[in-house]
Amino acid sequence: MENKPTTRIINIILTGLFIIIAITLITITGSFYTVEQNAKKSGQEQLMQTLNYVTNNLKLVIENRSLSLQQLSHELASADQPETQLGEFDKKTLIADYLGSHEDQTNLLIQLDSLGAFAKAWQIKDGFVQELPEDRAESYLQEDPYIGSLRDNEAYIQNSSEYFLENQSFVNLYSPAVDSDGQVTGYFVSPLNLENIFKAEIFSDTSDYSGYPLVKNADMKVVIHPVESQVGLDIISDRQKQFPDLDLSDLRRLEEAQLTQEEGTLSYYSYWWDEENPTKVLKLGAFEWIDIGAAHWVIALNSDFYEHNRVPIQNNYILLSLLLLISSIILIFILLIRGYNKKNQAYEASQRLIEKQKFENERHRLEKRILKESKLEAIGLLTTTIVHDMNNFLTPILGNAQLLMEDYAENEELVSELKEIYLAAEKGKDLSTNVLRFSKVSEGQQDTVYDLSQVLKDTIAEITILTPKSIKVVSDIDSGILVEGFDKQDLQVVLYNLLTNAFQAIDTRPGNVSIRLKKADAECNADLQKRSIVTKEKEYVVLSITDDGPGIAEGLESNNLFDPFFTTKGNNGSGLGLFVVSSIADKYDWQVRLDRSQKGLTVLVNIPLQKI
């Protein structure tokens, strides 16, 4: 079938829109990639320029500290000459001037003899120089990997390589003490705190530049780092131990580049190590290897790529987002127009189905009503026949029992048994007659008040005669419960039917039936008062009959049990017991409920109390 003209136009517009969006996305993506590459290149060039400054500055600072130590060594050596011999106080003054000039970077001076053995050590504290014992200074010598070259009179070097002590990094500056004859009489060793030098002399000068410099040795251990906890750590293995869940693959690529190149730049993913849960970021890095004395270090400068290029990248993202938003709006608008007709058709079809469903539901309700009325009509006819025949059976029993009691009046034991027969037959006649009364309130009963507790006890006493010997009936009845507007005989019919169902459920095996009458608790009252405006201020009492039979089978709806002629007992049941109970309950606005949560079955009858 050929498409309608409107559909063809919409398809053409939609195809054109897709092509325009695709071309625009490709253009913006290429532009974004170009901007990102140019930003990386520019950032790396800037890092390399700053790195050259940092490297030269670090060399100059250490050389300056070395020259200061050489000057002190010369002055102290001259002070020991006979022609210029100075006192101990003057020597300490020279040492105090040296240590005090950079107390945060070096506050310890160690003197070795010509054989490299410990001679003296001084430390400045609170502005005063004090001598230190050998054990206090020895740790700085033991960790120094090049101190042996001095003791072995090997070639003199300006400073040692790095060593780590108490989570800090140091190098030792060396200066020989030479007498007037040019002979080496000893050595002066001054430990230099690299972390403090870097913060005070180098890192402070680059504080206006985002990122951070760091120094690593040939083993890729951190010598200087803005985060002090990182000093002494291997950049891969030790960090992996600290943060086993982090991805350090790019750091391995960085390490490989630094170990195989003298200098270079690159971008890589790493983390900010001063955070408790390090955040992964894209970094730009520049590095260069340098030699200072015996130290062989790689100086690196790193920065956050997006921090430098946030504005142009954000502009690209905003442009791309706006384009996608506008395209989505246009696309949705076109799709809505295209689907409008289909939705209308679907709506009309749905309305037709709804109307048809309403018609079918109404017909189903009418059929159920007709069926129920047919059952009720059958019940009426059946009840009339049963009552008539039952009265015919019971009348001669009553008459003969009365005659026998008169004839054997002198035999009290026989009269007592005949009286039981008479009362039972009379009760049966009353019960059969009451079957015709369950749908109509007797005249004058609406205003009658009964003690429900006493009526229930009397009824139980009368019905106990019919209780099978294998079944034990237990009652728990509160006293003084007053109920208005019911007929005692109706309560007997309800109780008779419920007990009969309980007895039949237990069958021939031993069992128990419990009858309880209790006032409803607050929660139950509140639930019952919600039923209608008529019941919202009433209080209730609960009559419950519980048996320990098999209960209601799974899958069987409770509502079905109240339908006339519905039975689960086959030929042994009439299907009228619960129907009669529910009919009498409806007559007095009582509520009947089945509780199948426990073993057996509990039937609850909620009866409104008399208003006080």
Coordinates of C-alpha atoms in Angstrom, one line a residue:
M1 CA 0.0 0.0 0.0
E2 CA 1.3 3.5 -0.9
N3 CA 2.1 5.8 2.0
K4 CA -0.1 8.8 2.6
P5 CA 1.4 12.1 1.4
T6 CA 1.6 13.4 5.0
T7 CA 3.5 10.3 6.1
R8 CA 6.0 10.6 3.2
I9 CA 6.7 14.3 4.1
I10 CA 7.3 13.4 7.7
N11 CA 9.7 10.6 6.7
I12 CA 11.6 13.0 4.5
I13 CA 11.9 15.6 7.2
L14 CA 12.9 13.0 9.8
T15 CA 15.7 11.6 7.5
G16 CA 17.0 15.1 6.8
L17 CA 17.0 15.9 10.5
F18 CA 19.0 12.7 11.2
I19 CA 21.6 13.6 8.5
I20 CA 22.0 17.2 9.9
I21 CA 22.4 15.9 13.5
A22 CA 25.0 13.3 12.4
I23 CA 27.0 15.9 10.4
T24 CA 26.9 18.3 13.4
L25 CA 27.9 15.6 15.9
I26 CA 30.9 14.6 13.8
T27 CA 32.0 18.2 13.4
I28 CA 31.7 18.9 17.1
T29 CA 33.4 15.7 18.1
G30 CA 36.3 16.5 15.7
S31 CA 36.5 20.0 17.1
F32 CA 36.4 18.7 20.7
Y33 CA 39.2 16.3 19.9
T34 CA 41.3 19.0 18.3
V35 CA 40.8 21.4 21.3
E36 CA 41.7 18.6 23.7
Q37 CA 44.9 17.7 21.8
N38 CA 46.0 21.3 21.5
A39 CA 45.3 21.8 25.2
K40 CA 47.4 18.8 26.1
K41 CA 50.3 20.0 23.9
S42 CA 50.2 23.6 25.3
G43 CA 50.0 22.3 28.9
Q44 CA 53.0 20.0 28.4
E45 CA 55.1 22.7 26.9
Q46 CA 54.2 25.0 29.8
L47 CA 55.1 22.2 32.3
M48 CA 58.5 21.6 30.6
Q49 CA 59.3 25.3 30.9
T50 CA 58.3 25.4 34.6
L51 CA 60.2 22.1 35.1
N52 CA 63.5 23.6 33.8
Y53 CA 63.1 26.4 36.4
V54 CA 62.4 23.9 39.2
T55 CA 65.4 21.8 38.3
N56 CA 67.8 24.7 38.1
N57 CA 66.5 26.1 41.3
L58 CA 66.9 22.8 43.1
K59 CA 70.5 22.5 42.0
L60 CA 71.3 26.1 43.0
V61 CA 69.7 25.7 46.5
I62 CA 71.8 22.5 47.2
E63 CA 74.9 24.1 45.8
N64 CA 74.3 27.2 47.9
R65 CA 73.9 25.1 51.1
S66 CA 77.1 23.2 50.1
L67 CA 79.0 26.5 49.7
S68 CA 77.8 27.6 53.1
L69 CA 79.1 24.4 54.7
Q70 CA 82.5 24.8 52.9
Q71 CA 82.7 28.4 54.2
L72 CA 82.0 27.2 57.7
S73 CA 84.5 24.4 57.3
H74 CA 87.2 26.9 56.2
E75 CA 86.4 29.2 59.1
L76 CA 86.5 26.4 61.7
A77 CA 89.7 25.0 60.2
S78 CA 91.3 28.5 60.3
A79 CA 90.1 29.0 63.9
D80 CA 92.3 26.0 65.0
Q81 CA 95.5 27.6 63.5
P82 CA 97.9 29.0 66.2
E83 CA 97.9 32.5 64.7
T84 CA 94.1 32.8 64.6
Q85 CA 93.1 30.3 67.3
L86 CA 89.6 31.1 68.5
G87 CA 87.9 30.0 71.7
E88 CA 85.1 27.5 72.0
F89 CA 82.5 30.2 72.3
D90 CA 83.6 31.8 69.0
K91 CA 83.4 28.4 67.3
K92 CA 79.9 27.8 68.6
T93 CA 79.0 31.3 67.3
L94 CA 80.1 30.4 63.8
I95 CA 78.2 27.1 64.0
A96 CA 75.1 28.9 65.4
D97 CA 75.2 31.4 62.5
Y98 CA 75.4 28.5 60.0
L99 CA 72.7 26.3 61.5
G100 CA 70.4 29.3 62.4
S101 CA 70.4 30.6 58.8
H102 CA 68.3 27.7 57.6
E103 CA 67.2 26.0 60.8
D104 CA 64.2 24.3 59.2
Q105 CA 66.4 22.7 56.5
T106 CA 69.5 21.8 58.4
N107 CA 69.9 22.0 62.2
L108 CA 72.7 19.4 62.7
L109 CA 76.4 19.5 62.1
I110 CA 78.7 16.5 62.5
Q111 CA 82.5 16.6 62.6
L112 CA 84.5 13.5 61.6
D113 CA 88.2 13.0 62.1
S114 CA 90.7 12.4 59.3
L115 CA 89.8 8.7 59.3
G116 CA 86.1 9.4 59.1
A117 CA 85.4 8.5 62.7
F118 CA 82.9 10.5 64.7
A119 CA 84.4 13.4 66.6
K120 CA 81.7 15.9 67.6
A121 CA 78.2 16.9 66.7
W122 CA 76.2 20.1 67.3
Q123 CA 72.5 21.0 67.1
I124 CA 70.7 24.3 67.4
K125 CA 67.7 24.4 69.6
D126 CA 65.8 27.5 70.7
G127 CA 68.6 29.6 69.2
F128 CA 71.4 28.0 71.2
V129 CA 74.0 25.5 70.0
Q130 CA 74.4 22.3 72.0
E131 CA 76.7 19.4 71.5
L132 CA 75.1 16.0 70.8
P133 CA 76.3 12.6 71.8
E134 CA 77.5 10.2 69.2
D135 CA 74.4 7.9 69.4
R136 CA 72.1 10.9 68.5
A137 CA 74.1 11.8 65.4
E138 CA 75.0 8.3 64.3
S139 CA 71.6 7.5 62.7
Y140 CA 72.3 10.2 60.0
L141 CA 75.7 8.5 59.2
Q142 CA 74.4 4.9 59.3
E143 CA 71.7 5.6 56.7
D144 CA 74.1 7.6 54.4
P145 CA 75.1 5.2 51.6
Y146 CA 78.2 7.3 50.6
I147 CA 79.7 8.0 54.0
G148 CA 82.1 5.1 53.5
S149 CA 83.8 6.9 50.6
L150 CA 84.9 9.6 53.0
R151 CA 86.2 7.1 55.5
D152 CA 88.1 5.3 52.8
N153 CA 89.6 8.6 51.6
E154 CA 88.0 8.2 48.2
A155 CA 87.2 11.1 45.8
Y156 CA 85.4 14.0 47.5
I157 CA 81.8 14.6 46.5
Q158 CA 79.6 17.6 47.2
N159 CA 76.7 15.5 48.7
S160 CA 75.5 12.0 49.2
S161 CA 72.5 10.3 47.5
E162 CA 69.2 10.4 49.3
Y163 CA 68.3 8.3 52.4
F164 CA 65.1 8.1 54.4
L165 CA 64.8 8.6 58.1
E166 CA 61.5 8.8 60.1
N167 CA 59.4 9.3 56.9
Q168 CA 61.6 12.2 55.7
S169 CA 64.2 12.3 53.0
F170 CA 67.8 13.7 53.5
V171 CA 71.1 14.1 51.7
N172 CA 74.3 14.7 53.6
L173 CA 76.5 17.7 52.5
Y174 CA 80.2 17.1 52.8
S175 CA 83.1 19.5 53.3
P176 CA 86.7 18.6 54.2
A177 CA 88.6 20.4 57.0
V178 CA 92.0 21.4 55.6
D179 CA 94.9 22.8 57.6
S180 CA 97.4 25.4 56.5
D181 CA 99.6 22.8 54.9
G182 CA 96.7 21.5 52.7
Q183 CA 96.2 18.3 54.7
V184 CA 92.7 17.0 55.3
T185 CA 92.3 16.9 59.1
G186 CA 88.7 15.8 59.1
Y187 CA 85.2 16.3 57.5
F188 CA 82.1 18.2 58.3
V189 CA 78.8 16.5 57.5
S190 CA 75.5 18.5 57.5
P191 CA 72.2 16.5 56.9
L192 CA 69.9 18.5 54.6
N193 CA 66.1 18.0 54.9
L194 CA 65.0 17.7 51.3
E195 CA 61.2 18.0 52.0
N196 CA 61.7 21.3 53.9
I197 CA 64.0 22.7 51.2
F198 CA 61.5 21.9 48.5
K199 CA 58.6 23.5 50.3
A200 CA 60.5 26.6 51.4
E201 CA 62.7 27.3 48.4
I202 CA 61.1 25.7 45.3
F203 CA 57.4 24.6 45.7
S204 CA 56.5 28.1 47.2
D205 CA 57.8 29.7 44.0
T206 CA 55.5 27.6 41.8
S207 CA 52.4 27.9 44.1
D208 CA 50.7 30.0 41.5
Y209 CA 50.9 27.1 39.1
S210 CA 48.3 24.4 39.5
G211 CA 49.8 21.0 40.0
Y212 CA 52.8 19.9 42.0
P213 CA 56.5 18.9 41.5
L214 CA 58.0 15.8 42.9
V215 CA 61.4 14.0 43.0
K216 CA 62.0 10.2 42.6
N217 CA 65.2 8.3 42.8
A218 CA 66.5 5.6 40.3
D219 CA 64.5 2.9 42.2
M220 CA 61.3 5.0 41.6
K221 CA 60.9 5.7 45.3
V222 CA 59.5 9.1 46.2
V223 CA 62.1 11.5 47.6
I224 CA 60.1 14.7 47.7
H225 CA 56.4 15.0 47.5
P226 CA 53.8 17.6 48.6
V227 CA 52.0 14.9 50.6
E228 CA 54.5 13.9 53.2
S229 CA 53.0 10.4 53.7
Q230 CA 54.1 9.6 50.1
V231 CA 57.8 10.1 50.9
G232 CA 59.8 6.9 50.7
L233 CA 57.1 4.9 48.9
D234 CA 57.5 3.1 45.6
I235 CA 55.1 4.7 43.2
I236 CA 53.6 1.4 42.1
S237 CA 54.0 -1.4 44.7
D238 CA 53.6 0.6 47.9
R239 CA 50.6 2.6 46.6
Q240 CA 49.0 -0.7 45.4
K241 CA 49.3 -2.0 49.0
Q242 CA 47.7 1.2 50.3
F243 CA 44.9 1.2 47.7
P244 CA 44.5 -2.3 46.3
D245 CA 41.3 -1.4 44.4
L246 CA 42.9 1.5 42.4
D247 CA 43.9 1.1 38.7
L248 CA 47.6 2.0 38.5
S249 CA 48.2 0.8 34.9
D250 CA 48.9 4.4 33.7
L251 CA 51.4 4.9 36.5
R252 CA 53.3 1.8 35.2
R253 CA 53.4 3.4 31.8
L254 CA 54.7 6.6 33.4
E255 CA 57.4 4.7 35.3
E256 CA 58.5 2.9 32.1
A257 CA 58.8 6.2 30.2
Q258 CA 60.8 7.8 33.0
L259 CA 63.2 4.8 33.3
T260 CA 63.9 4.7 29.5
Q261 CA 64.1 8.5 28.7
E262 CA 66.2 11.4 30.0
E263 CA 63.3 13.8 29.7
G264 CA 59.9 13.9 28.2
T265 CA 56.2 14.8 28.5
L266 CA 53.0 12.7 28.6
S267 CA 49.4 12.5 29.7
Y268 CA 48.2 9.8 32.1
Y269 CA 45.5 8.9 34.6
S270 CA 46.5 9.1 38.2
Y271 CA 45.0 10.2 41.6
W272 CA 45.3 12.9 44.1
W273 CA 47.1 11.1 47.0
D274 CA 46.1 13.6 49.7
E275 CA 42.5 12.4 49.6
E276 CA 41.1 9.6 51.8
N277 CA 39.5 8.0 48.8
P278 CA 41.7 9.2 45.9
T279 CA 39.9 10.5 42.9
K280 CA 41.0 9.5 39.4
V281 CA 42.0 12.4 37.2
L282 CA 43.7 13.0 33.8
K283 CA 47.2 14.5 34.5
L284 CA 49.8 16.2 32.3
G285 CA 53.4 15.4 33.2
A286 CA 56.9 16.6 32.4
F287 CA 60.1 15.0 33.7
E288 CA 63.9 15.3 33.6
W289 CA 66.8 13.4 35.1
I290 CA 69.5 15.3 37.0
D291 CA 72.6 14.5 39.0
I292 CA 73.5 16.5 42.1
G293 CA 76.5 15.2 43.8
A294 CA 76.0 11.5 44.3
A295 CA 72.2 11.8 43.8
H296 CA 70.6 10.7 40.6
W297 CA 67.0 11.9 40.5
V298 CA 64.1 12.4 38.1
I299 CA 62.3 15.7 38.7
A300 CA 58.7 15.6 37.6
L301 CA 56.0 18.3 37.3
N302 CA 52.3 17.2 37.1
S303 CA 49.0 19.1 36.8
D304 CA 45.3 18.4 36.4
F305 CA 44.5 18.6 32.7
Y306 CA 40.9 19.6 33.1
E307 CA 41.7 22.2 35.7
H308 CA 43.7 24.2 33.1
N309 CA 41.3 23.6 30.3
R310 CA 38.0 23.6 32.0
V311 CA 36.5 26.6 30.2
P312 CA 37.1 25.5 26.6
I313 CA 36.1 21.9 27.3
Q314 CA 33.0 23.0 29.2
N315 CA 32.1 25.2 26.2
N316 CA 32.3 22.2 23.9
Y317 CA 30.2 20.1 26.3
I318 CA 27.6 22.9 26.5
L319 CA 27.4 23.3 22.8
L320 CA 27.1 19.6 22.3
S321 CA 24.5 19.3 25.0
L322 CA 22.4 22.1 23.5
L323 CA 22.6 20.5 20.1
L324 CA 21.4 17.2 21.4
L325 CA 18.7 18.8 23.4
I326 CA 17.3 20.8 20.4
S327 CA 17.6 17.7 18.2
S328 CA 15.8 15.6 20.7
I329 CA 13.0 18.1 21.1
I330 CA 12.5 18.3 17.3
L331 CA 12.6 14.5 17.0
I332 CA 10.1 14.0 19.8
F333 CA 7.8 16.6 18.3
I334 CA 7.9 14.9 14.9
L335 CA 7.4 11.4 16.4
L336 CA 4.4 12.8 18.4
I337 CA 2.8 14.1 15.3
R338 CA 3.4 10.8 13.5
G339 CA 2.0 8.8 16.3
Y340 CA -1.0 11.1 16.8
N341 CA -3.3 9.2 14.4
K342 CA -2.2 5.8 15.7
K343 CA -3.0 6.9 19.3
N344 CA -6.4 8.1 18.2
Q345 CA -7.2 4.8 16.6
A346 CA -5.9 2.9 19.6
Y347 CA -8.0 5.1 21.9
E348 CA -11.2 4.5 19.9
A349 CA -10.5 0.8 19.9
S350 CA -9.8 0.9 23.6
Q351 CA -13.1 2.7 24.3
R352 CA -15.0 0.1 22.3
L353 CA -13.4 -2.7 24.3
I354 CA -14.2 -0.9 27.6
E355 CA -17.8 -0.5 26.7
K356 CA -18.0 -4.1 25.6
Q357 CA -16.4 -5.2 28.9
K358 CA -18.8 -3.1 30.9
F359 CA -21.7 -4.8 29.0
E360 CA -20.3 -8.2 29.7
N361 CA -19.7 -7.4 33.4
E362 CA -23.3 -6.1 33.7
R363 CA -24.7 -9.2 32.1
H364 CA -22.6 -11.4 34.3
R365 CA -23.9 -9.6 37.4
L366 CA -27.4 -10.0 36.2
E367 CA -26.9 -13.7 35.6
K368 CA -25.5 -14.1 39.1
R369 CA -28.4 -12.2 40.6
I370 CA -30.9 -14.4 38.7
L371 CA -29.1 -17.5 39.8
K372 CA -29.1 -16.4 43.5
E373 CA -32.8 -15.5 43.4
S374 CA -33.5 -18.9 41.9
K375 CA -31.6 -20.6 44.7
L376 CA -33.4 -18.5 47.3
E377 CA -36.8 -19.5 45.7
A378 CA -35.7 -23.1 45.8
I379 CA -34.6 -22.7 49.5
G380 CA -38.1 -21.3 50.3
L381 CA -39.9 -24.2 48.8
L382 CA -37.5 -26.7 50.3
T383 CA -37.7 -25.1 53.7
T384 CA -41.5 -25.1 53.8
T385 CA -41.6 -28.8 52.8
I386 CA -38.9 -29.8 55.4
V387 CA -40.5 -27.8 58.2
H388 CA -43.9 -29.3 57.4
D389 CA -42.6 -32.9 57.3
M390 CA -40.4 -32.4 60.3
N391 CA -43.3 -31.1 62.4
N392 CA -45.3 -34.2 61.3
F393 CA -42.5 -36.4 62.6
L394 CA -42.0 -34.5 65.9
T395 CA -45.7 -34.1 66.8
P396 CA -46.3 -37.8 67.7
I397 CA -43.0 -37.9 69.6
L398 CA -44.1 -34.9 71.7
G399 CA -47.5 -36.4 72.2
N400 CA -46.4 -39.9 73.1
A401 CA -43.6 -38.6 75.4
Q402 CA -46.2 -36.5 77.2
L403 CA -48.6 -39.5 77.6
L404 CA -45.7 -41.7 78.9
M405 CA -44.7 -39.1 81.4
E406 CA -48.3 -39.0 82.7
D407 CA -48.7 -42.8 82.8
Y408 CA -45.4 -43.4 84.6
A409 CA -45.4 -40.3 86.8
E410 CA -44.4 -42.4 89.8
N411 CA -41.1 -43.5 88.1
E412 CA -39.0 -40.4 88.5
E413 CA -36.0 -41.8 86.7
L414 CA -38.1 -42.8 83.6
V415 CA -39.9 -39.5 83.7
S416 CA -36.6 -37.7 83.8
E417 CA -35.4 -39.5 80.7
L418 CA -38.8 -39.0 78.9
K419 CA -38.6 -35.3 79.8
E420 CA -35.2 -35.1 78.0
I421 CA -36.8 -36.7 74.9
Y422 CA -39.7 -34.3 75.1
L423 CA -37.5 -31.2 75.5
A424 CA -35.2 -32.3 72.7
A425 CA -38.2 -32.9 70.3
E426 CA -39.7 -29.6 71.3
K427 CA -36.4 -27.9 70.7
G428 CA -36.1 -29.6 67.3
K429 CA -39.6 -28.3 66.4
D430 CA -38.7 -24.8 67.5
L431 CA -35.4 -24.9 65.5
S432 CA -37.2 -26.2 62.4
T433 CA -39.8 -23.5 62.6
N434 CA -37.1 -20.9 63.0
V435 CA -35.7 -21.7 59.7
L436 CA -38.6 -19.8 58.2
R437 CA -37.8 -16.7 60.4
F438 CA -34.1 -16.0 59.6
S439 CA -35.0 -13.3 56.9
K440 CA -37.3 -11.2 59.0
V441 CA -36.9 -9.5 62.4
S442 CA -39.7 -10.5 64.7
E443 CA -42.1 -7.7 65.8
G444 CA -41.0 -6.1 69.0
Q445 CA -37.5 -7.5 69.0
Q446 CA -35.7 -4.3 67.9
D447 CA -36.1 -2.7 71.3
T448 CA -35.5 -5.8 73.4
V449 CA -32.3 -6.0 75.4
Y450 CA -30.7 -9.4 76.3
D451 CA -27.8 -10.5 78.4
L452 CA -25.9 -12.1 75.6
S453 CA -23.7 -13.9 78.0
Q454 CA -26.6 -15.7 79.8
V455 CA -28.4 -16.4 76.5
L456 CA -25.2 -18.0 75.1
K457 CA -24.7 -20.1 78.2
D458 CA -28.3 -21.4 78.1
T459 CA -28.0 -22.2 74.4
I460 CA -24.7 -24.1 74.9
A461 CA -26.3 -26.1 77.8
E462 CA -29.2 -27.1 75.5
I463 CA -27.1 -27.9 72.5
T464 CA -24.6 -30.0 74.5
I465 CA -27.1 -32.9 74.4
L466 CA -26.3 -33.1 70.6
T467 CA -22.5 -33.0 71.1
P468 CA -20.7 -36.3 70.1
K469 CA -18.9 -37.9 73.0
S470 CA -15.5 -37.8 71.2
I471 CA -15.6 -34.0 71.0
K472 CA -14.8 -31.7 74.0
V473 CA -16.6 -28.4 74.0
V474 CA -14.8 -25.6 76.0
S475 CA -16.4 -22.2 76.6
D476 CA -14.9 -18.9 77.8
I477 CA -17.7 -16.3 78.1
D478 CA -17.5 -12.8 79.6
S479 CA -20.4 -11.9 81.8
G480 CA -22.7 -8.9 81.7
I481 CA -22.6 -8.3 77.9
L482 CA -25.9 -6.6 76.9
V483 CA -27.1 -6.7 73.3
E484 CA -30.3 -5.1 71.9
G485 CA -32.5 -6.0 69.0
F486 CA -32.2 -9.8 68.5
D487 CA -34.2 -13.0 69.1
K488 CA -32.8 -15.7 71.3
Q489 CA -33.9 -18.3 68.9
D490 CA -32.0 -16.7 66.1
L491 CA -28.8 -17.0 68.2
Q492 CA -29.6 -20.6 68.8
V493 CA -29.9 -21.2 65.1
V494 CA -26.5 -19.5 64.5
L495 CA -24.8 -21.4 67.2
Y496 CA -26.4 -24.7 66.2
N497 CA -25.2 -24.4 62.6
L498 CA -21.7 -23.3 63.5
L499 CA -21.3 -26.1 66.1
T500 CA -22.7 -28.6 63.6
N501 CA -20.1 -27.5 61.0
A502 CA -17.4 -27.8 63.7
F503 CA -18.5 -31.3 64.7
Q504 CA -18.7 -32.4 61.0
A505 CA -15.2 -31.0 60.4
I506 CA -13.7 -33.0 63.3
D507 CA -15.7 -36.1 62.2
T508 CA -15.3 -39.2 64.3
R509 CA -11.8 -38.6 65.7
P510 CA -11.3 -36.9 69.1
G511 CA -11.3 -33.1 68.9
N512 CA -11.9 -29.9 70.6
V513 CA -14.3 -27.0 70.0
S514 CA -13.8 -23.7 71.7
I515 CA -16.6 -21.1 72.2
R516 CA -15.5 -17.6 73.3
L517 CA -17.4 -14.4 73.9
K518 CA -15.2 -11.3 74.5
K519 CA -15.5 -7.6 74.0
A520 CA -13.6 -6.4 70.9
D521 CA -10.3 -4.6 71.5
A522 CA -9.8 -1.0 70.3
E523 CA -8.2 -2.0 67.0
C524 CA -11.0 -4.3 66.1
N525 CA -13.6 -1.7 67.1
A526 CA -12.0 0.9 64.9
D527 CA -11.9 -1.5 62.0
L528 CA -15.6 -2.4 62.4
Q529 CA -16.7 1.3 62.8
K530 CA -15.3 2.1 59.4
R531 CA -17.9 -0.1 57.7
S532 CA -20.6 2.6 57.4
I533 CA -21.9 5.8 59.0
V534 CA -24.4 3.7 61.0
T535 CA -21.6 1.7 62.7
K536 CA -19.1 4.5 63.3
E537 CA -20.0 5.0 67.0
K538 CA -20.8 1.4 68.0
E539 CA -18.9 -0.9 70.3
Y540 CA -18.7 -4.6 69.5
V541 CA -18.5 -8.0 71.1
V542 CA -16.9 -11.0 69.3
L543 CA -18.4 -14.5 69.4
S544 CA -15.9 -17.0 68.1
I545 CA -16.2 -20.8 67.5
T546 CA -12.9 -22.6 66.9
D547 CA -12.4 -26.3 65.9
D548 CA -9.2 -28.2 65.3
G549 CA -10.4 -29.9 62.1
P550 CA -8.7 -29.8 58.8
G551 CA -9.8 -26.2 58.0
I552 CA -10.6 -24.7 54.6
A553 CA -8.7 -26.2 51.7
E554 CA -6.2 -24.1 49.8
G555 CA -7.5 -22.2 46.8
L556 CA -11.1 -22.1 48.2
E557 CA -12.5 -18.6 48.5
S558 CA -14.1 -17.8 51.8
N559 CA -17.0 -16.0 50.1
N560 CA -18.1 -19.1 48.3
L561 CA -18.8 -20.9 51.6
F562 CA -21.7 -18.5 52.3
D563 CA -23.5 -19.3 49.0
P564 CA -26.6 -21.5 49.3
F565 CA -26.1 -25.2 48.5
F566 CA -22.3 -24.8 48.4
T567 CA -20.7 -27.6 50.3
T568 CA -17.3 -29.4 50.5
K569 CA -18.8 -32.5 52.2
G570 CA -20.3 -34.1 49.1
N571 CA -23.5 -36.0 49.8
N572 CA -23.0 -35.5 53.6
G573 CA -23.6 -31.7 53.5
S574 CA -26.6 -29.6 52.5
G575 CA -24.7 -26.3 51.8
L576 CA -27.2 -24.3 53.9
G577 CA -25.4 -24.0 57.3
L578 CA -23.3 -20.9 56.7
F579 CA -25.9 -19.5 54.4
V580 CA -28.4 -19.5 57.2
V581 CA -25.8 -18.0 59.6
S582 CA -25.0 -15.2 57.2
S583 CA -28.6 -14.5 56.5
I584 CA -29.4 -14.1 60.2
A585 CA -26.3 -11.9 60.6
D586 CA -27.4 -9.6 57.7
K587 CA -30.8 -9.4 59.4
Y588 CA -29.3 -7.9 62.6
D589 CA -26.3 -6.1 60.9
W590 CA -23.8 -8.5 62.5
Q591 CA -20.6 -9.4 60.7
V592 CA -19.4 -12.9 60.1
R593 CA -15.8 -13.5 59.3
L594 CA -13.7 -16.7 58.8
D595 CA -10.1 -16.9 60.2
R596 CA -8.0 -19.6 58.6
S597 CA -4.6 -18.3 59.8
Q598 CA -4.3 -21.1 62.5
K599 CA -4.9 -24.8 62.5
G600 CA -8.5 -25.7 61.9
L601 CA -11.1 -22.9 61.4
T602 CA -12.4 -20.0 63.5
V603 CA -15.7 -18.4 62.7
L604 CA -16.0 -14.9 64.2
V605 CA -19.4 -13.1 64.7
N606 CA -19.1 -9.4 65.5
I607 CA -22.2 -8.2 67.4
P608 CA -22.9 -4.6 68.3
L609 CA -23.3 -3.8 72.0
Q610 CA -26.2 -1.9 73.6
K611 CA -25.6 1.9 73.6
I612 CA -25.1 3.2 77.2

